[in-house]
């Protein structure tokens, strides 16, 4: 008789680890399957870790998790080719434990998380790809792996296999991934001595800074850049919607955008001398609320990137991944305790829990934002230039009186977007984020 588990989790990223850990901790018999050589070997993230989601799973994670720096300062920059206009928020409250956000290196973090999963009692098999779901009618009863005798059975299968889940697509749970619903991001890790990072970013030991950027660097495509401080390295990256790369008249590549970002006069001095340690590219599901597929059925649930759970407006993904993983696991635990069958009716409790959490509330709040941004490329091309020129006009002291300067600034906005366009853009944006 083939072995049967209470649950099988496919994938050992944050969503899969959260689900597997929660299930194993509750005493369930869980198998986790990961195609990578080890958890983290196939994963890409900025990476900012949001403490709250992990605290709800492993409250004392700070004791031994590989954390780089806690974030004390958030910068938001609007770039044009020569300058930026920015806001910085820095608070001593962020310098008091328990810290709210950290930078992490995913390969190390995922390995650590996985060690907790195994300590909790789950069985992890790496270097094994799940090729398809085993069905009995419309019910998932197990998985088929790329090993001899690779059929394994369970009461429920949790798909935590990341963006572009081929398993869900093959089973007909997902439609084909659409270019307008995913961003393609590239990033580099640049090695740099700790003291240099601390001096350049005006931070002390263990303190960190996040810089999020938008503007000319994405050449009018919907996308953003980012720069994060790790302990002795910096992470720099940029991502744009895949549909925009496809239609970009200059046929720009993600790599070319990253090179351009690194050469920006406001960025270059911050990363100067950095030695490249790692380069990677990955998709991010950024379709938001309307792109979330069906996430449960008879014997199956979908968590994390596989379900499109990313809040692109706030650059949050791993926390949604961990929360969806935890909520899916709790659904199974409650069902098991109540002796219920793992059918769609029972597993619909997962959707109800999600709807009640920040995950769906936030995705719903920003549900129209992807469409608005997609149809308004001037937010990424025209406005950053206008705002930077306005700042330059107002801050340059050249004998021209301030009233004349204000008229010049207003005139440049009206010439670029007309009054109706400006009002229309403001209303559209307000409606999309209210
Ligand atoms: C460049 C970049 C920067 C980002 N920055 C941030 C950030 O700063 N903060 C943040 O919160 N989020 C960020 N994100 C998003 C975040 O990385 C994801 O939301 C998160 O990793 C999703 O976790 P997951 O477990 O659902 O998927 P993943 O981490 O992708 O894990 C899926 C796992 O499933 C495995 N797998 C896939 N198919 C199979 C199969 N058939 N069989 C076996 N195993 C399989 C894969 O090998 C992988 O290990 C970023 C993403 C990118 C690309």
Coordinates of C-alpha atoms and ligand atoms in Angstrom, one line a residue:
X1 CA 0.0 0.0 0.0
X2 CA 1.4 3.4 -0.9
X3 CA 2.0 5.7 2.1
X4 CA -0.8 8.2 2.9
X5 CA -0.3 11.5 4.6
X6 CA -2.7 13.9 6.2
X7 CA -1.4 16.6 3.9
X8 CA 1.2 17.1 1.1
X9 CA 2.6 20.6 0.6
X10 CA 4.3 21.3 -2.7
X11 CA 7.0 23.9 -2.4
X12 CA 9.3 25.1 0.4
X13 CA 9.1 28.9 0.0
X14 CA 7.6 31.1 2.7
X15 CA 4.0 29.9 2.0
X16 CA 4.9 26.2 1.9
X17 CA 7.0 26.4 5.0
X18 CA 4.3 28.3 6.9
X19 CA 1.7 25.7 5.9
X20 CA 4.0 22.7 6.6
X21 CA 5.2 24.1 9.9
X22 CA 1.7 24.9 11.2
X23 CA 0.4 21.4 10.2
X24 CA 3.4 19.5 11.7
X25 CA 3.3 21.5 14.9
X26 CA -0.3 20.5 15.3
X27 CA 0.8 16.8 15.1
X28 CA -0.4 16.1 11.5
X29 CA 1.5 13.8 9.3
X30 CA 2.9 16.1 6.5
X31 CA 5.0 15.6 3.5
X32 CA 6.7 18.6 1.9
X33 CA 8.2 18.3 -1.6
X34 CA 10.6 20.8 -3.0
X35 CA 12.2 20.7 -6.5
X36 CA 15.3 22.7 -5.5
X37 CA 18.5 21.2 -4.1
X38 CA 17.5 22.8 -0.7
X39 CA 14.8 25.2 0.4
X40 CA 15.9 28.7 -0.8
X41 CA 18.0 27.5 -3.7
X42 CA 15.3 28.4 -6.2
X43 CA 13.8 31.5 -4.4
X44 CA 14.2 35.1 -5.2
X45 CA 13.1 38.1 -3.1
X46 CA 14.3 41.7 -2.4
X47 CA 14.1 40.9 0.5
X48 CA 12.1 42.6 3.2
X49 CA 10.7 40.3 5.9
X50 CA 7.6 41.6 7.7
X51 CA 7.8 40.3 11.3
X52 CA 4.1 40.2 12.0
X53 CA 3.3 37.3 9.6
X54 CA 6.2 35.2 10.9
X55 CA 5.5 36.0 14.6
X56 CA 2.1 34.5 14.2
X57 CA 3.8 31.2 13.2
X58 CA 7.1 31.2 15.1
X59 CA 6.7 33.8 17.9
X60 CA 10.4 33.6 19.0
X61 CA 11.9 33.6 15.4
X62 CA 14.3 36.4 16.3
X63 CA 16.2 34.1 18.6
X64 CA 17.9 32.3 15.7
X65 CA 16.6 33.4 12.3
X66 CA 19.3 34.8 9.9
X67 CA 18.2 38.4 9.9
X68 CA 20.3 41.1 8.3
X69 CA 19.2 44.6 9.5
X70 CA 16.0 45.9 11.0
X71 CA 14.6 48.8 9.0
X72 CA 14.6 52.2 10.6
X73 CA 14.1 54.4 7.5
X74 CA 11.9 54.2 4.5
X75 CA 12.8 56.4 1.5
X76 CA 10.5 56.9 -1.5
X77 CA 12.2 58.5 -4.6
X78 CA 10.7 59.9 -7.8
X79 CA 13.5 59.8 -10.3
X80 CA 14.2 61.5 -13.5
X81 CA 17.5 61.0 -15.4
X82 CA 19.6 63.4 -13.3
X83 CA 17.8 63.9 -10.0
X84 CA 15.2 62.6 -7.6
X85 CA 12.5 64.1 -5.4
X86 CA 12.0 62.1 -2.3
X87 CA 10.4 61.6 1.1
X88 CA 12.3 59.9 3.9
X89 CA 10.6 58.5 7.0
X90 CA 12.9 57.6 9.8
X91 CA 11.7 56.8 13.4
X92 CA 13.4 55.9 16.6
X93 CA 10.3 53.8 17.3
X94 CA 11.6 51.4 14.5
X95 CA 14.8 51.1 16.6
X96 CA 13.0 49.5 19.5
X97 CA 12.5 45.8 19.7
X98 CA 10.5 43.9 18.7
X99 CA 11.5 45.2 15.2
X100 CA 8.8 45.5 12.6
X101 CA 10.7 44.7 9.4
X102 CA 14.1 43.2 8.5
X103 CA 16.2 42.7 5.4
X104 CA 17.0 39.0 4.8
X105 CA 18.8 36.9 2.3
X106 CA 16.3 34.4 1.1
X107 CA 18.6 31.4 0.6
X108 CA 19.7 31.6 4.2
X109 CA 16.2 32.5 5.5
X110 CA 14.5 29.7 3.7
X111 CA 17.0 27.1 5.0
X112 CA 16.4 28.3 8.5
X113 CA 12.6 28.2 8.1
X114 CA 13.0 24.7 6.7
X115 CA 15.0 23.5 9.7
X116 CA 12.1 24.6 11.9
X117 CA 9.7 22.7 9.7
X118 CA 11.7 19.6 10.1
X119 CA 12.1 20.1 13.8
X120 CA 8.3 20.3 14.0
X121 CA 8.1 16.8 12.6
X122 CA 7.4 17.2 8.8
X123 CA 9.1 15.1 6.2
X124 CA 10.8 17.2 3.6
X125 CA 12.0 15.7 0.3
X126 CA 14.2 18.0 -1.9
X127 CA 15.4 17.7 -5.5
X128 CA 12.0 16.2 -6.4
X129 CA 9.5 17.8 -8.7
X130 CA 5.8 17.2 -8.5
X131 CA 4.7 16.6 -12.1
X132 CA 1.0 16.4 -11.7
X133 CA -1.8 16.1 -9.2
X134 CA -3.5 12.7 -8.8
X135 CA -7.2 13.0 -9.2
X136 CA -10.1 10.8 -8.3
X137 CA -12.9 12.4 -10.4
X138 CA -12.8 16.1 -9.4
X139 CA -11.0 15.4 -6.2
X140 CA -7.2 15.7 -5.6
X141 CA -6.0 12.6 -3.8
X142 CA -2.2 13.0 -4.1
X143 CA 0.7 13.9 -6.3
X144 CA 2.9 12.3 -8.8
X145 CA 6.7 13.1 -8.5
X146 CA 9.5 12.6 -10.9
X147 CA 10.9 9.6 -9.0
X148 CA 10.3 5.9 -9.5
X149 CA 7.2 4.9 -7.6
X150 CA 6.6 8.6 -7.1
X151 CA 2.9 8.6 -6.4
X152 CA 2.1 9.8 -2.9
X153 CA -1.4 10.2 -1.4
X154 CA -2.9 12.6 1.1
X155 CA -6.3 13.9 2.4
X156 CA -5.4 17.3 1.1
X157 CA -2.7 18.8 -1.2
X158 CA -1.6 22.4 -0.6
X159 CA -0.1 24.1 -3.7
X160 CA 2.7 26.4 -2.5
X161 CA 4.6 26.1 -5.8
X162 CA 5.0 29.8 -6.5
X163 CA 4.1 32.1 -9.4
X164 CA 3.3 30.4 -12.7
X165 CA 2.1 27.2 -10.9
X166 CA 2.2 24.6 -13.6
X167 CA 0.4 22.1 -11.4
X168 CA -2.7 24.3 -10.9
X169 CA -2.7 25.1 -14.6
X170 CA -2.5 21.4 -15.7
X171 CA -5.3 20.5 -13.3
X172 CA -7.4 23.4 -14.7
X173 CA -7.6 25.4 -11.5
X174 CA -5.6 28.3 -13.0
X175 CA -6.0 29.9 -16.4
X176 CA -2.8 30.4 -18.4
X177 CA -0.7 33.2 -16.7
X178 CA -1.2 36.6 -18.4
X179 CA 1.6 39.0 -19.1
X180 CA -0.5 41.9 -17.7
X181 CA -0.7 40.1 -14.3
X182 CA 3.0 39.5 -13.7
X183 CA 6.0 41.7 -13.3
X184 CA 9.5 40.6 -14.3
X185 CA 12.0 41.7 -11.7
X186 CA 15.8 41.4 -11.7
X187 CA 18.1 42.1 -8.8
X188 CA 21.7 42.0 -7.7
X189 CA 23.4 41.5 -4.4
X190 CA 26.5 43.7 -4.1
X191 CA 29.0 42.9 -1.4
X192 CA 30.3 45.9 0.6
X193 CA 31.9 46.3 4.0
X194 CA 29.5 46.9 6.9
X195 CA 31.1 50.2 7.9
X196 CA 30.9 51.6 4.4
X197 CA 27.1 50.8 4.3
X198 CA 26.6 52.4 7.7
X199 CA 28.4 55.6 6.7
X200 CA 26.7 55.9 3.3
X201 CA 23.2 55.3 4.6
X202 CA 23.7 57.2 7.9
X203 CA 22.8 54.1 10.0
X204 CA 24.3 52.3 12.9
X205 CA 25.1 48.6 13.4
X206 CA 22.1 46.4 12.6
X207 CA 20.0 49.4 11.4
X208 CA 18.8 49.3 7.8
X209 CA 17.3 51.6 5.1
X210 CA 14.8 50.8 2.3
X211 CA 14.7 52.9 -0.9
X212 CA 11.8 52.4 -3.2
X213 CA 11.9 54.2 -6.6
X214 CA 9.8 55.0 -9.5
X215 CA 10.2 57.2 -12.6
X216 CA 12.4 57.5 -15.6
X217 CA 14.3 54.3 -14.9
X218 CA 11.4 52.2 -16.1
X219 CA 11.1 54.1 -19.3
X220 CA 7.3 54.7 -18.9
X221 CA 6.6 51.1 -18.1
X222 CA 4.6 50.3 -15.0
X223 CA 7.3 49.3 -12.4
X224 CA 9.6 50.3 -9.6
X225 CA 13.2 50.0 -8.5
X226 CA 14.5 49.2 -5.0
X227 CA 17.7 49.4 -2.9
X228 CA 18.0 47.6 0.4
X229 CA 20.8 47.5 3.0
X230 CA 21.8 44.1 4.2
X231 CA 24.5 43.5 6.8
X232 CA 27.5 43.5 4.5
X233 CA 25.8 43.8 1.1
X234 CA 23.2 45.8 -0.8
X235 CA 20.3 44.5 -2.8
X236 CA 19.4 46.5 -5.9
X237 CA 16.7 45.6 -8.3
X238 CA 14.0 46.8 -10.7
X239 CA 10.8 45.2 -12.0
X240 CA 8.2 46.1 -14.6
X241 CA 5.0 44.4 -15.9
X242 CA 5.8 41.7 -18.4
X243 CA 3.1 43.1 -20.8
X244 CA 5.0 46.4 -20.9
X245 CA 8.3 44.7 -21.7
X246 CA 6.6 43.0 -24.6
X247 CA 5.3 46.2 -26.0
X248 CA 8.2 48.5 -25.1
X249 CA 9.1 50.3 -28.3
X250 CA 12.9 50.3 -27.4
X251 CA 12.8 46.5 -26.7
X252 CA 14.4 47.3 -23.4
X253 CA 15.5 44.3 -21.3
X254 CA 15.2 44.1 -17.5
X255 CA 19.0 43.8 -17.2
X256 CA 19.4 47.1 -19.2
X257 CA 17.0 48.9 -16.8
X258 CA 19.1 47.6 -13.8
X259 CA 22.3 48.9 -15.4
X260 CA 20.6 52.2 -16.0
X261 CA 19.4 52.4 -12.3
X262 CA 22.9 51.6 -11.1
X263 CA 24.4 54.4 -13.1
X264 CA 21.8 57.0 -11.9
X265 CA 23.8 59.9 -10.4
X266 CA 21.9 59.6 -7.1
X267 CA 22.4 55.8 -6.9
X268 CA 25.9 55.3 -8.2
X269 CA 27.7 56.8 -5.2
X270 CA 25.7 54.6 -2.8
X271 CA 26.7 51.4 -4.5
X272 CA 30.2 52.4 -5.7
X273 CA 32.7 49.6 -5.1
X274 CA 30.1 47.0 -4.5
X275 CA 31.2 43.5 -5.7
X276 CA 28.4 41.5 -7.3
X277 CA 27.6 38.3 -5.4
X278 CA 24.4 37.2 -7.0
X279 CA 22.2 38.1 -10.0
X280 CA 18.7 36.7 -10.5
X281 CA 15.4 37.3 -12.3
X282 CA 12.0 36.2 -11.2
X283 CA 8.3 36.8 -11.9
X284 CA 6.1 38.5 -9.3
X285 CA 2.3 38.0 -9.5
X286 CA 1.0 41.6 -9.5
X287 CA -2.4 41.3 -11.0
X288 CA -4.0 41.9 -7.6
X289 CA -7.5 41.1 -6.4
X290 CA -9.1 40.4 -9.9
X291 CA -6.3 38.0 -10.8
X292 CA -6.7 35.7 -7.7
X293 CA -7.9 32.4 -9.1
X294 CA -10.1 29.8 -7.3
X295 CA -8.0 28.8 -4.3
X296 CA -9.7 25.7 -2.9
X297 CA -11.6 22.7 -4.1
X298 CA -12.1 19.0 -3.3
X299 CA -8.9 18.0 -1.6
X300 CA -6.8 21.0 -2.6
X301 CA -5.9 24.6 -1.6
X302 CA -3.6 27.2 -3.2
X303 CA -1.4 29.5 -1.1
X304 CA 1.3 32.3 -1.7
X305 CA 2.4 33.4 -5.1
X306 CA 0.6 30.5 -6.7
X307 CA -2.6 32.2 -5.8
X308 CA -1.4 35.7 -6.8
X309 CA -1.2 36.9 -3.2
X310 CA 1.0 39.9 -3.6
X311 CA 0.2 43.5 -2.6
X312 CA 2.3 45.3 -5.3
X313 CA 1.3 48.8 -4.1
X314 CA 3.1 48.1 -0.8
X315 CA 5.7 45.7 -2.1
X316 CA 4.4 42.9 0.2
X317 CA 4.6 39.3 -0.9
X318 CA 6.3 37.0 1.6
X319 CA 3.9 38.1 4.5
X320 CA 0.9 37.3 2.3
X321 CA 2.5 34.0 1.4
X322 CA 3.1 33.1 5.1
X323 CA -0.3 34.2 6.1
X324 CA -2.1 32.3 3.4
X325 CA 0.0 29.2 4.2
X326 CA -0.9 29.5 7.9
X327 CA -4.6 30.0 7.3
X328 CA -4.7 27.1 4.9
X329 CA -3.0 24.8 7.5
X330 CA -5.3 26.0 10.2
X331 CA -8.3 25.1 8.0
X332 CA -7.0 21.6 7.7
X333 CA -6.2 21.3 11.4
X334 CA -9.8 22.4 12.4
X335 CA -11.3 20.1 9.8
X336 CA -9.3 17.1 11.0
X337 CA -10.2 17.8 14.6
X338 CA -13.8 17.9 13.7
X339 CA -13.5 14.7 11.7
X340 CA -14.6 16.4 8.5
X341 CA -14.0 15.3 5.0
X342 CA -11.5 17.6 3.1
X343 CA -14.1 18.5 0.4
X344 CA -14.6 21.9 -1.1
X345 CA -17.3 22.8 1.5
X346 CA -14.9 22.1 4.4
X347 CA -12.0 23.9 2.7
X348 CA -14.1 27.0 1.9
X349 CA -13.3 28.0 5.5
X350 CA -9.9 28.9 4.1
X351 CA -11.4 31.5 1.8
X352 CA -13.6 32.8 4.6
X353 CA -10.5 33.2 6.8
X354 CA -8.6 35.0 4.0
X355 CA -11.5 37.3 3.4
X356 CA -11.4 38.2 7.0
X357 CA -7.7 38.9 7.0
X358 CA -5.5 41.8 5.8
X359 CA -4.6 39.7 2.8
X360 CA -7.9 40.0 0.9
X361 CA -8.9 43.3 2.6
X362 CA -5.7 44.9 1.2
X363 CA -6.0 43.3 -2.2
X364 CA -9.6 44.5 -2.4
X365 CA -8.7 48.0 -1.4
X366 CA -6.2 48.3 -4.4
X367 CA -8.3 46.1 -6.8
X368 CA -8.5 48.8 -9.5
X369 CA -4.9 50.1 -9.2
X370 CA -3.3 47.6 -11.7
X371 CA -5.8 48.6 -14.4
X372 CA -5.4 52.4 -13.6
X373 CA -1.6 52.3 -13.7
X374 CA -1.7 50.1 -16.9
X375 CA -3.9 52.7 -18.6
X376 CA -1.9 55.7 -17.3
X377 CA 1.7 55.4 -18.4
X378 CA 2.2 59.1 -17.7
X379 CA 2.3 58.3 -14.0
X380 CA 5.7 56.6 -14.7
X381 CA 6.9 58.9 -17.5
X382 CA 5.5 62.4 -17.5
X383 CA 4.9 63.1 -13.8
X384 CA 8.3 62.2 -12.4
X385 CA 10.0 64.5 -14.9
X386 CA 7.5 67.3 -14.1
X387 CA 8.0 67.0 -10.4
X388 CA 11.8 67.0 -10.6
X389 CA 11.8 70.0 -12.9
X390 CA 9.4 71.8 -10.6
X391 CA 11.7 71.2 -7.6
X392 CA 14.7 72.4 -9.7
X393 CA 12.9 75.5 -10.7
X394 CA 11.8 76.4 -7.2
X395 CA 15.2 75.5 -5.5
X396 CA 17.4 77.3 -8.0
X397 CA 18.2 80.9 -6.9
X398 CA 18.6 82.9 -10.1
X399 CA 17.0 86.3 -9.6
X400 CA 13.7 85.2 -11.0
X401 CA 10.9 86.0 -8.5
X402 CA 9.0 83.1 -6.9
X403 CA 5.6 84.1 -8.3
X404 CA 7.0 83.8 -11.9
X405 CA 8.6 80.4 -10.9
X406 CA 5.2 79.1 -9.6
X407 CA 3.5 80.2 -12.9
X408 CA 6.3 78.4 -14.8
X409 CA 5.8 75.2 -12.8
X410 CA 2.0 75.3 -13.2
X411 CA 2.4 76.1 -16.9
X412 CA 4.6 73.0 -17.4
X413 CA 2.1 70.7 -15.7
X414 CA -0.8 72.2 -17.8
X415 CA 1.2 72.0 -21.0
X416 CA 2.0 68.3 -20.3
X417 CA -1.4 67.1 -19.1
X418 CA -3.9 70.0 -19.6
X419 CA -6.1 71.0 -16.6
X420 CA -8.7 68.3 -17.3
X421 CA -6.0 65.7 -17.5
X422 CA -4.5 66.7 -14.2
X423 CA -7.8 66.6 -12.4
X424 CA -8.7 63.3 -14.2
X425 CA -5.4 61.7 -13.1
X426 CA -5.9 62.9 -9.5
X427 CA -9.4 61.5 -9.4
X428 CA -8.4 58.2 -11.0
X429 CA -5.5 57.7 -8.6
X430 CA -7.6 58.7 -5.5
X431 CA -10.4 56.2 -6.5
X432 CA -7.8 53.4 -7.0
X433 CA -6.2 53.8 -3.6
X434 CA -9.0 55.1 -1.4
Ligands
LIG1 C1 12.8 40.5 -7.1 C2 11.8 40.3 -6.1 C3 11.8 41.0 -4.9 C4 10.8 40.8 -4.0 N1 10.8 41.5 -2.8 C5 10.0 41.2 -1.8 C6 10.1 41.9 -0.6 O1 11.1 42.7 -0.4 N2 9.3 41.6 0.4 C7 8.3 40.6 0.3 O2 7.5 40.4 1.2 N3 8.1 40.0 -0.9 C8 9.0 40.3 -2.0 N4 8.9 39.6 -3.1 C9 7.8 38.6 -3.3 C10 8.1 37.3 -2.5 O3 9.4 36.8 -2.9 C11 7.1 36.2 -2.9 O4 5.8 36.7 -2.6 C12 7.3 35.0 -2.0 O5 8.5 34.4 -2.2 C13 6.2 33.9 -2.3 O6 6.4 32.8 -1.6 P1 5.9 31.4 -2.1 O7 6.3 30.4 -1.0 O8 4.4 31.5 -2.4 O9 6.6 31.1 -3.5 P2 8.2 30.8 -3.7 O10 9.0 31.5 -2.8 O11 8.4 31.1 -5.2 O12 8.4 29.3 -3.5 C14 7.8 28.3 -4.3 C15 8.6 27.0 -4.2 O13 8.0 26.0 -4.8 C16 9.0 25.2 -5.5 N5 8.3 24.5 -6.6 C17 7.7 25.0 -7.7 N6 7.1 24.1 -8.4 C18 7.4 22.9 -7.8 C19 7.1 21.5 -8.2 N7 6.3 21.3 -9.3 N8 7.5 20.6 -7.4 C20 8.2 20.8 -6.2 N9 8.5 22.1 -5.9 C21 8.1 23.1 -6.7 C22 10.0 26.2 -5.9 O14 11.3 25.6 -6.2 C23 10.0 27.1 -4.8 O15 11.0 26.8 -3.8 C24 9.8 39.8 -4.1 C25 9.8 39.0 -5.3 C26 10.8 39.2 -6.3 C27 10.8 38.3 -7.5

